[in-house]
Structures are given as C-alpha cells and as structure tokens.
C-alpha cells in the first residue's frame, strides 16, 4: 500500500511516518509513504501556492495549478486507488471507511490549508473524495491525513505484529474494546477482576464480550443499533 500525501508541510508527515508502528511498517515495506510538497509544483516565480478569494473575505485559498500539477506528478497511480481531499465538509471518516481504503494499492491525500482550496479542484481531479475526521475545524489537513493513514495501516496484515489485537480493538466487531489490566494484580487496593487471573480462557472470553457490550451500551449506544454490531 502506498500513501501519497500532498501538503505544504511534508516535514509533519515525515516526522510521524518515521516513528513507532507506522515507521516500522514502512521499514518492513508493508506500506510506502511519500510526502509531496505543492510548492515544488507551482508555476509562480515567487513559489506562491495560494491567493486571496474572489468576492472578498479573509484568508487565502490554495490555487488550482499547484494542486493539479502536484497530483499529475503521481500518475499513473497503482490501482485500485482512492484520491481524498481533507476538509471539514467531507464524508465522515470512520472504521467502515478505513476498511474500504485498506483494500487499495494507493491512497492519495491532498491536505487543505488556509481557507481551503479552489473548488474547481473537484472537477480537475477525477473521482476525488472529500473526507472529514469530525465536526471541528483544524488549521490544516495534515493531522486528518495522518489519522487516516494510521488507522488504515493498522488494518493491513503485517503492520501490527499481532493482527488478533487489531481484531479485538474497538469498532472491529461493532463494539468498543473491553477493559485491559496488567501487573500488579492489586494496585493501592484496586484489584484486577478475578476471572482474568483464573486461567480459564472460555470464561475470560465471555467476561470480555460482556464488558465490551456493557461499555458500548453505556458510552456509545448508537453503535449497538448500527449494522456493524454483531
Ligand atoms: N481540515 C480542517 N479541519 C478538518 C477536519 N475536521 N477534517 C478534515 N480536514 C480538515
């Protein structure tokens, strides 16, 4: 799987993609990550990539030309591919969306900035999808792109050492994750539930399922009504 992230701040992408599980997945060639700077593709002699909005208003708008040229430098894409642009106005990113993206060979993500991008980019780049990570506004699209890359990478076999831990995680079976405990079994009088110390794997599995249900019912009852839950 190749992630191609188009941004004005490739150093943000590089820093995150070099550390921890994502860094290891990259080293092990489970994923490839390239950060492409729009600014390297501007035709403007002063390396400008943005301009003020027609009709007035505050902020700057990313112009069509650098975005289109940066995108075209990636062609041809490895198919199947998806092309995303990060914006608070997009389709809400969630686990089901991550599962769809995990089927791809290449994911291109264009990071919006300033007041956003020239709307005509939606016509210039075929099959581009607007994606949002939630109903709040960030200063740029780098964090959304990294969230998406991180959650999709976890779903690719080989990225996380134990895939069973991915399957047990929140949302995989439509439920929130069950509670976890580690040593000591008694910390300042706070005890680990006896069943986890029992060695009885069938009972432990039953307890975990019950706790996951209980937690989901308490914190996210909406998930129990969605068609994801089993
Ligand atoms: N850019 C700014 N805010 C965003 C959000 N919530 N999701 C995706 N892209 C964004």
mmCIF file of N, CA, C and O in Angstrom, residues 89-156:
data_model
loop_
_atom_site.group_PDB
_atom_site.id
_atom_site.type_symbol
_atom_site.label_atom_id
_atom_site.label_comp_id
_atom_site.label_asym_id
_atom_site.label_seq_id
_atom_site.Cartn_x
_atom_site.Cartn_y
_atom_site.Cartn_z
ATOM 1 N N UNK A 89 -15.878 19.593 5.468
ATOM 2 C CA UNK A 89 -17.157 19.406 4.771
ATOM 3 C C UNK A 89 -17.314 17.999 4.198
ATOM 4 O O UNK A 89 -18.345 17.693 3.599
ATOM 5 N N UNK A 90 -16.313 17.143 4.372
ATOM 6 C CA UNK A 90 -16.329 15.850 3.687
ATOM 7 C C UNK A 90 -17.119 14.760 4.375
ATOM 8 O O UNK A 90 -17.728 14.970 5.436
ATOM 9 N N UNK A 91 -17.097 13.564 3.753
ATOM 10 C CA UNK A 91 -17.715 12.369 4.352
ATOM 11 C C UNK A 91 -16.962 12.046 5.645
ATOM 12 O O UNK A 91 -15.729 12.086 5.675
ATOM 13 N N UNK A 92 -17.715 11.731 6.689
ATOM 14 C CA UNK A 92 -17.095 11.469 7.988
ATOM 15 C C UNK A 92 -16.267 10.181 7.938
ATOM 16 O O UNK A 92 -16.771 9.136 7.551
ATOM 17 N N UNK A 93 -15.000 10.291 8.331
ATOM 18 C CA UNK A 93 -14.123 9.123 8.367
ATOM 19 C C UNK A 93 -14.484 8.247 9.566
ATOM 20 O O UNK A 93 -14.672 8.747 10.666
ATOM 21 N N UNK A 94 -14.578 6.934 9.334
ATOM 22 C CA UNK A 94 -14.855 6.003 10.423
ATOM 23 C C UNK A 94 -14.249 4.636 10.076
ATOM 24 O O UNK A 94 -13.560 4.491 9.053
ATOM 25 N N UNK A 95 -14.528 3.654 10.923
ATOM 26 C CA UNK A 95 -13.917 2.337 10.742
ATOM 27 C C UNK A 95 -14.311 1.696 9.403
ATOM 28 O O UNK A 95 -13.472 1.085 8.732
ATOM 29 N N UNK A 96 -15.577 1.872 9.013
ATOM 30 C CA UNK A 96 -16.038 1.280 7.745
ATOM 31 C C UNK A 96 -15.295 1.913 6.563
ATOM 32 O O UNK A 96 -14.902 1.218 5.616
ATOM 33 N N UNK A 97 -15.075 3.201 6.643
ATOM 34 C CA UNK A 97 -14.334 3.926 5.594
ATOM 35 C C UNK A 97 -12.881 3.412 5.564
ATOM 36 O O UNK A 97 -12.306 3.163 4.501
ATOM 37 N N UNK A 98 -12.294 3.216 6.760
ATOM 38 C CA UNK A 98 -10.915 2.710 6.838
ATOM 39 C C UNK A 98 -10.817 1.324 6.196
ATOM 40 O O UNK A 98 -9.856 1.033 5.468
ATOM 41 N N UNK A 99 -11.813 0.469 6.438
ATOM 42 C CA UNK A 99 -11.802 -0.873 5.837
ATOM 43 C C UNK A 99 -11.857 -0.791 4.311
ATOM 44 O O UNK A 99 -11.173 -1.545 3.616
ATOM 45 N N UNK A 100 -12.655 0.136 3.790
ATOM 46 C CA UNK A 100 -12.719 0.336 2.320
ATOM 47 C C UNK A 100 -11.343 0.731 1.790
ATOM 48 O O UNK A 100 -10.866 0.187 0.803
ATOM 49 N N UNK A 101 -10.712 1.685 2.471
ATOM 50 C CA UNK A 101 -9.434 2.204 1.982
ATOM 51 C C UNK A 101 -8.328 1.155 2.069
ATOM 52 O O UNK A 101 -7.395 1.153 1.261
ATOM 53 N N UNK A 102 -8.452 0.246 3.052
ATOM 54 C CA UNK A 102 -7.413 -0.775 3.242
ATOM 55 C C UNK A 102 -7.347 -1.752 2.064
ATOM 56 O O UNK A 102 -6.382 -2.507 1.941
ATOM 57 N N UNK A 103 -8.353 -1.725 1.177
ATOM 58 C CA UNK A 103 -8.354 -2.605 0.001
ATOM 59 C C UNK A 103 -7.513 -2.028 -1.150
ATOM 60 O O UNK A 103 -7.321 -2.688 -2.163
ATOM 61 N N UNK A 104 -7.068 -0.783 -0.999
ATOM 62 C CA UNK A 104 -6.398 -0.090 -2.120
ATOM 63 C C UNK A 104 -4.924 -0.445 -2.238
ATOM 64 O O UNK A 104 -4.303 -0.909 -1.286
ATOM 65 N N UNK A 105 -4.377 -0.176 -3.403
ATOM 66 C CA UNK A 105 -2.928 -0.251 -3.600
ATOM 67 C C UNK A 105 -2.282 1.111 -3.339
ATOM 68 O O UNK A 105 -1.126 1.193 -2.966
ATOM 69 N N UNK A 106 -3.060 2.187 -3.620
ATOM 70 C CA UNK A 106 -2.511 3.533 -3.409
ATOM 71 C C UNK A 106 -3.606 4.464 -2.903
ATOM 72 O O UNK A 106 -4.747 4.434 -3.415
ATOM 73 N N UNK A 107 -3.266 5.270 -1.916
ATOM 74 C CA UNK A 107 -4.189 6.297 -1.421
ATOM 75 C C UNK A 107 -3.474 7.639 -1.540
ATOM 76 O O UNK A 107 -2.378 7.822 -1.005
ATOM 77 N N UNK A 108 -4.103 8.539 -2.277
ATOM 78 C CA UNK A 108 -3.561 9.894 -2.420
ATOM 79 C C UNK A 108 -4.383 10.797 -1.507
ATOM 80 O O UNK A 108 -5.616 10.716 -1.508
ATOM 81 N N UNK A 109 -3.706 11.604 -0.707
ATOM 82 C CA UNK A 109 -4.437 12.540 0.158
ATOM 83 C C UNK A 109 -3.911 13.951 -0.059
ATOM 84 O O UNK A 109 -2.700 14.196 0.032
ATOM 85 N N UNK A 110 -4.822 14.856 -0.393
ATOM 86 C CA UNK A 110 -4.470 16.257 -0.572
ATOM 87 C C UNK A 110 -4.856 16.995 0.698
ATOM 88 O O UNK A 110 -6.018 16.936 1.124
ATOM 89 N N UNK A 111 -3.883 17.644 1.316
ATOM 90 C CA UNK A 111 -4.147 18.342 2.569
ATOM 91 C C UNK A 111 -4.524 19.783 2.289
ATOM 92 O O UNK A 111 -3.713 20.557 1.766
ATOM 93 N N UNK A 112 -5.730 20.135 2.661
ATOM 94 C CA UNK A 112 -6.166 21.522 2.518
ATOM 95 C C UNK A 112 -5.454 22.407 3.537
ATOM 96 O O UNK A 112 -4.896 21.928 4.523
ATOM 97 N N UNK A 113 -5.438 23.698 3.302
ATOM 98 C CA UNK A 113 -4.853 24.650 4.250
ATOM 99 C C UNK A 113 -5.506 25.998 4.098
ATOM 100 O O UNK A 113 -6.293 26.209 3.190
ATOM 101 N N UNK A 114 -5.164 26.914 4.967
ATOM 102 C CA UNK A 114 -5.725 28.274 4.943
ATOM 103 C C UNK A 114 -7.248 28.181 4.926
ATOM 104 O O UNK A 114 -7.830 27.437 5.697
ATOM 105 N N UNK A 115 -7.906 28.895 4.016
ATOM 106 C CA UNK A 115 -9.371 28.842 3.958
ATOM 107 C C UNK A 115 -9.848 27.660 3.123
ATOM 108 O O UNK A 115 -11.023 27.525 2.832
ATOM 109 N N UNK A 116 -8.903 26.829 2.655
ATOM 110 C CA UNK A 116 -9.299 25.682 1.841
ATOM 111 C C UNK A 116 -8.664 25.764 0.469
ATOM 112 O O UNK A 116 -7.596 26.367 0.309
ATOM 113 N N UNK A 117 -9.340 25.180 -0.511
ATOM 114 C CA UNK A 117 -8.766 25.090 -1.850
ATOM 115 C C UNK A 117 -9.791 25.604 -2.853
ATOM 116 O O UNK A 117 -10.994 25.652 -2.565
ATOM 117 N N UNK A 118 -9.306 25.972 -4.025
ATOM 118 C CA UNK A 118 -10.197 26.418 -5.098
ATOM 119 C C UNK A 118 -11.145 25.260 -5.448
ATOM 120 O O UNK A 118 -10.699 24.138 -5.729
ATOM 121 N N UNK A 119 -12.441 25.543 -5.415
ATOM 122 C CA UNK A 119 -13.467 24.499 -5.594
ATOM 123 C C UNK A 119 -13.307 23.749 -6.914
ATOM 124 O O UNK A 119 -13.699 22.588 -7.036
ATOM 125 N N UNK A 120 -12.690 24.402 -7.907
ATOM 126 C CA UNK A 120 -12.575 23.758 -9.221
ATOM 127 C C UNK A 120 -11.669 22.525 -9.205
ATOM 128 O O UNK A 120 -11.688 21.720 -10.131
ATOM 129 N N UNK A 121 -10.924 22.349 -8.090
ATOM 130 C CA UNK A 121 -10.075 21.160 -7.974
ATOM 131 C C UNK A 121 -10.943 19.900 -7.991
ATOM 132 O O UNK A 121 -10.524 18.831 -8.435
ATOM 133 N N UNK A 122 -12.196 20.060 -7.546
ATOM 134 C CA UNK A 122 -13.120 18.921 -7.520
ATOM 135 C C UNK A 122 -13.462 18.451 -8.934
ATOM 136 O O UNK A 122 -13.802 17.297 -9.142
ATOM 137 N N UNK A 123 -13.372 19.367 -9.898
ATOM 138 C CA UNK A 123 -13.644 18.988 -11.296
ATOM 139 C C UNK A 123 -12.363 18.574 -12.015
ATOM 140 O O UNK A 123 -12.400 17.789 -12.960
ATOM 141 N N UNK A 124 -11.235 19.125 -11.554
ATOM 142 C CA UNK A 124 -9.971 18.871 -12.251
ATOM 143 C C UNK A 124 -9.411 17.477 -11.947
ATOM 144 O O UNK A 124 -8.693 16.901 -12.762
ATOM 145 N N UNK A 125 -9.703 16.984 -10.737
ATOM 146 C CA UNK A 125 -9.161 15.667 -10.354
ATOM 147 C C UNK A 125 -10.315 14.671 -10.327
ATOM 148 O O UNK A 125 -11.207 14.779 -9.482
ATOM 149 N N UNK A 126 -10.316 13.707 -11.244
ATOM 150 C CA UNK A 126 -11.440 12.783 -11.312
ATOM 151 C C UNK A 126 -11.526 11.894 -10.074
ATOM 152 O O UNK A 126 -10.496 11.506 -9.513
ATOM 153 N N UNK A 127 -12.744 11.596 -9.656
ATOM 154 C CA UNK A 127 -13.037 10.674 -8.535
ATOM 155 C C UNK A 127 -12.469 11.136 -7.199
ATOM 156 O O UNK A 127 -12.249 10.321 -6.307
ATOM 157 N N UNK A 128 -12.220 12.428 -7.058
ATOM 158 C CA UNK A 128 -11.698 12.914 -5.774
ATOM 159 C C UNK A 128 -12.824 12.900 -4.739
ATOM 160 O O UNK A 128 -13.972 13.183 -5.049
ATOM 161 N N UNK A 129 -12.486 12.498 -3.491
ATOM 162 C CA UNK A 129 -13.491 12.403 -2.421
ATOM 163 C C UNK A 129 -13.121 13.366 -1.305
ATOM 164 O O UNK A 129 -11.976 13.367 -0.855
ATOM 165 N N UNK A 130 -14.100 14.120 -0.815
ATOM 166 C CA UNK A 130 -13.866 14.994 0.334
ATOM 167 C C UNK A 130 -14.061 14.173 1.603
ATOM 168 O O UNK A 130 -15.067 13.486 1.753
ATOM 169 N N UNK A 131 -13.097 14.254 2.532
ATOM 170 C CA UNK A 131 -13.172 13.464 3.765
ATOM 171 C C UNK A 131 -12.920 14.360 4.973
ATOM 172 O O UNK A 131 -12.059 15.242 4.946
ATOM 173 N N UNK A 132 -13.690 14.113 6.026
ATOM 174 C CA UNK A 132 -13.555 14.864 7.281
ATOM 175 C C UNK A 132 -13.306 13.890 8.418
ATOM 176 O O UNK A 132 -13.851 12.786 8.421
ATOM 177 N N UNK A 133 -12.518 14.302 9.411
ATOM 178 C CA UNK A 133 -12.325 13.421 10.578
ATOM 179 C C UNK A 133 -13.224 13.851 11.740
ATOM 180 O O UNK A 133 -13.112 13.303 12.830
ATOM 181 N N UNK A 134 -14.110 14.794 11.518
ATOM 182 C CA UNK A 134 -15.045 15.153 12.596
ATOM 183 C C UNK A 134 -15.546 16.568 12.454
ATOM 184 O O UNK A 134 -15.023 17.352 11.649
ATOM 185 N N UNK A 135 -16.558 16.867 13.252
ATOM 186 C CA UNK A 135 -17.177 18.190 13.163
ATOM 187 C C UNK A 135 -16.436 19.214 14.007
ATOM 188 O O UNK A 135 -16.936 19.698 15.032
ATOM 189 N N UNK A 136 -15.221 19.480 13.596
ATOM 190 C CA UNK A 136 -14.424 20.537 14.204
ATOM 191 C C UNK A 136 -13.451 20.984 13.124
ATOM 192 O O UNK A 136 -13.248 20.265 12.139
ATOM 193 N N UNK A 137 -12.871 22.166 13.311
ATOM 194 C CA UNK A 137 -12.015 22.685 12.244
ATOM 195 C C UNK A 137 -10.572 22.746 12.719
ATOM 196 O O UNK A 137 -10.280 23.279 13.793
ATOM 197 N N UNK A 138 -9.688 22.167 11.920
ATOM 198 C CA UNK A 138 -8.255 22.204 12.199
ATOM 199 C C UNK A 138 -7.614 23.250 11.299
ATOM 200 O O UNK A 138 -8.225 23.697 10.322
ATOM 201 N N UNK A 139 -6.365 23.597 11.617
ATOM 202 C CA UNK A 139 -5.700 24.620 10.807
ATOM 203 C C UNK A 139 -5.215 24.053 9.477
ATOM 204 O O UNK A 139 -4.912 24.798 8.558
ATOM 205 N N UNK A 140 -5.131 22.739 9.382
ATOM 206 C CA UNK A 140 -4.676 22.153 8.125
ATOM 207 C C UNK A 140 -5.066 20.706 8.018
ATOM 208 O O UNK A 140 -5.557 20.105 8.986
ATOM 209 N N UNK A 141 -4.836 20.129 6.854
ATOM 210 C CA UNK A 141 -5.266 18.761 6.594
ATOM 211 C C UNK A 141 -4.243 17.700 6.943
ATOM 212 O O UNK A 141 -4.478 16.507 6.703
ATOM 213 N N UNK A 142 -3.093 18.103 7.523
ATOM 214 C CA UNK A 142 -2.052 17.110 7.795
ATOM 215 C C UNK A 142 -2.473 16.120 8.883
ATOM 216 O O UNK A 142 -2.263 14.912 8.744
ATOM 217 N N UNK A 143 -3.054 16.635 9.976
ATOM 218 C CA UNK A 143 -3.495 15.712 11.040
ATOM 219 C C UNK A 143 -4.573 14.763 10.530
ATOM 220 O O UNK A 143 -4.477 13.551 10.762
ATOM 221 N N UNK A 144 -5.598 15.245 9.826
ATOM 222 C CA UNK A 144 -6.563 14.301 9.251
ATOM 223 C C UNK A 144 -5.897 13.254 8.349
ATOM 224 O O UNK A 144 -6.201 12.061 8.447
ATOM 225 N N UNK A 145 -4.968 13.672 7.502
ATOM 226 C CA UNK A 145 -4.304 12.709 6.600
ATOM 227 C C UNK A 145 -3.532 11.671 7.415
ATOM 228 O O UNK A 145 -3.550 10.473 7.103
ATOM 229 N N UNK A 146 -2.871 12.118 8.486
ATOM 230 C CA UNK A 146 -2.110 11.179 9.318
ATOM 231 C C UNK A 146 -3.036 10.236 10.080
ATOM 232 O O UNK A 146 -2.743 9.041 10.219
ATOM 233 N N UNK A 147 -4.163 10.765 10.562
ATOM 234 C CA UNK A 147 -5.152 9.885 11.242
ATOM 235 C C UNK A 147 -5.606 8.790 10.288
ATOM 236 O O UNK A 147 -5.684 7.615 10.669
ATOM 237 N N UNK A 148 -5.915 9.183 9.069
ATOM 238 C CA UNK A 148 -6.420 8.216 8.087
ATOM 239 C C UNK A 148 -5.334 7.198 7.764
ATOM 240 O O UNK A 148 -5.572 5.990 7.780
ATOM 241 N N UNK A 149 -4.127 7.683 7.500
ATOM 242 C CA UNK A 149 -3.029 6.765 7.167
ATOM 243 C C UNK A 149 -2.784 5.787 8.321
ATOM 244 O O UNK A 149 -2.599 4.583 8.106
ATOM 245 N N UNK A 150 -2.789 6.293 9.536
ATOM 246 C CA UNK A 150 -2.520 5.454 10.708
ATOM 247 C C UNK A 150 -3.579 4.369 10.849
ATOM 248 O O UNK A 150 -3.263 3.182 10.996
ATOM 249 N N UNK A 151 -4.846 4.752 10.768
ATOM 250 C CA UNK A 151 -5.897 3.759 11.023
ATOM 251 C C UNK A 151 -6.001 2.757 9.880
ATOM 252 O O UNK A 151 -6.318 1.595 10.118
ATOM 253 N N UNK A 152 -5.704 3.172 8.657
ATOM 254 C CA UNK A 152 -5.736 2.230 7.521
ATOM 255 C C UNK A 152 -4.542 1.276 7.620
ATOM 256 O O UNK A 152 -4.677 0.067 7.413
ATOM 257 N N UNK A 153 -3.384 1.802 7.992
ATOM 258 C CA UNK A 153 -2.180 0.963 8.096
ATOM 259 C C UNK A 153 -2.392 -0.171 9.096
ATOM 260 O O UNK A 153 -2.014 -1.316 8.843
ATOM 261 N N UNK A 154 -3.032 0.120 10.232
ATOM 262 C CA UNK A 154 -3.277 -0.920 11.247
ATOM 263 C C UNK A 154 -4.063 -2.092 10.692
ATOM 264 O O UNK A 154 -3.983 -3.197 11.208
ATOM 265 N N UNK A 155 -4.849 -1.833 9.646
ATOM 266 C CA UNK A 155 -5.706 -2.890 9.103
ATOM 267 C C UNK A 155 -4.987 -3.747 8.062
ATOM 268 O O UNK A 155 -5.544 -4.729 7.584
ATOM 269 N N UNK A 156 -3.781 -3.355 7.696
ATOM 270 C CA UNK A 156 -3.050 -4.113 6.679
ATOM 271 C C UNK A 156 -2.248 -5.215 7.369
ATOM 272 O O UNK A 156 -1.437 -4.922 8.258
#
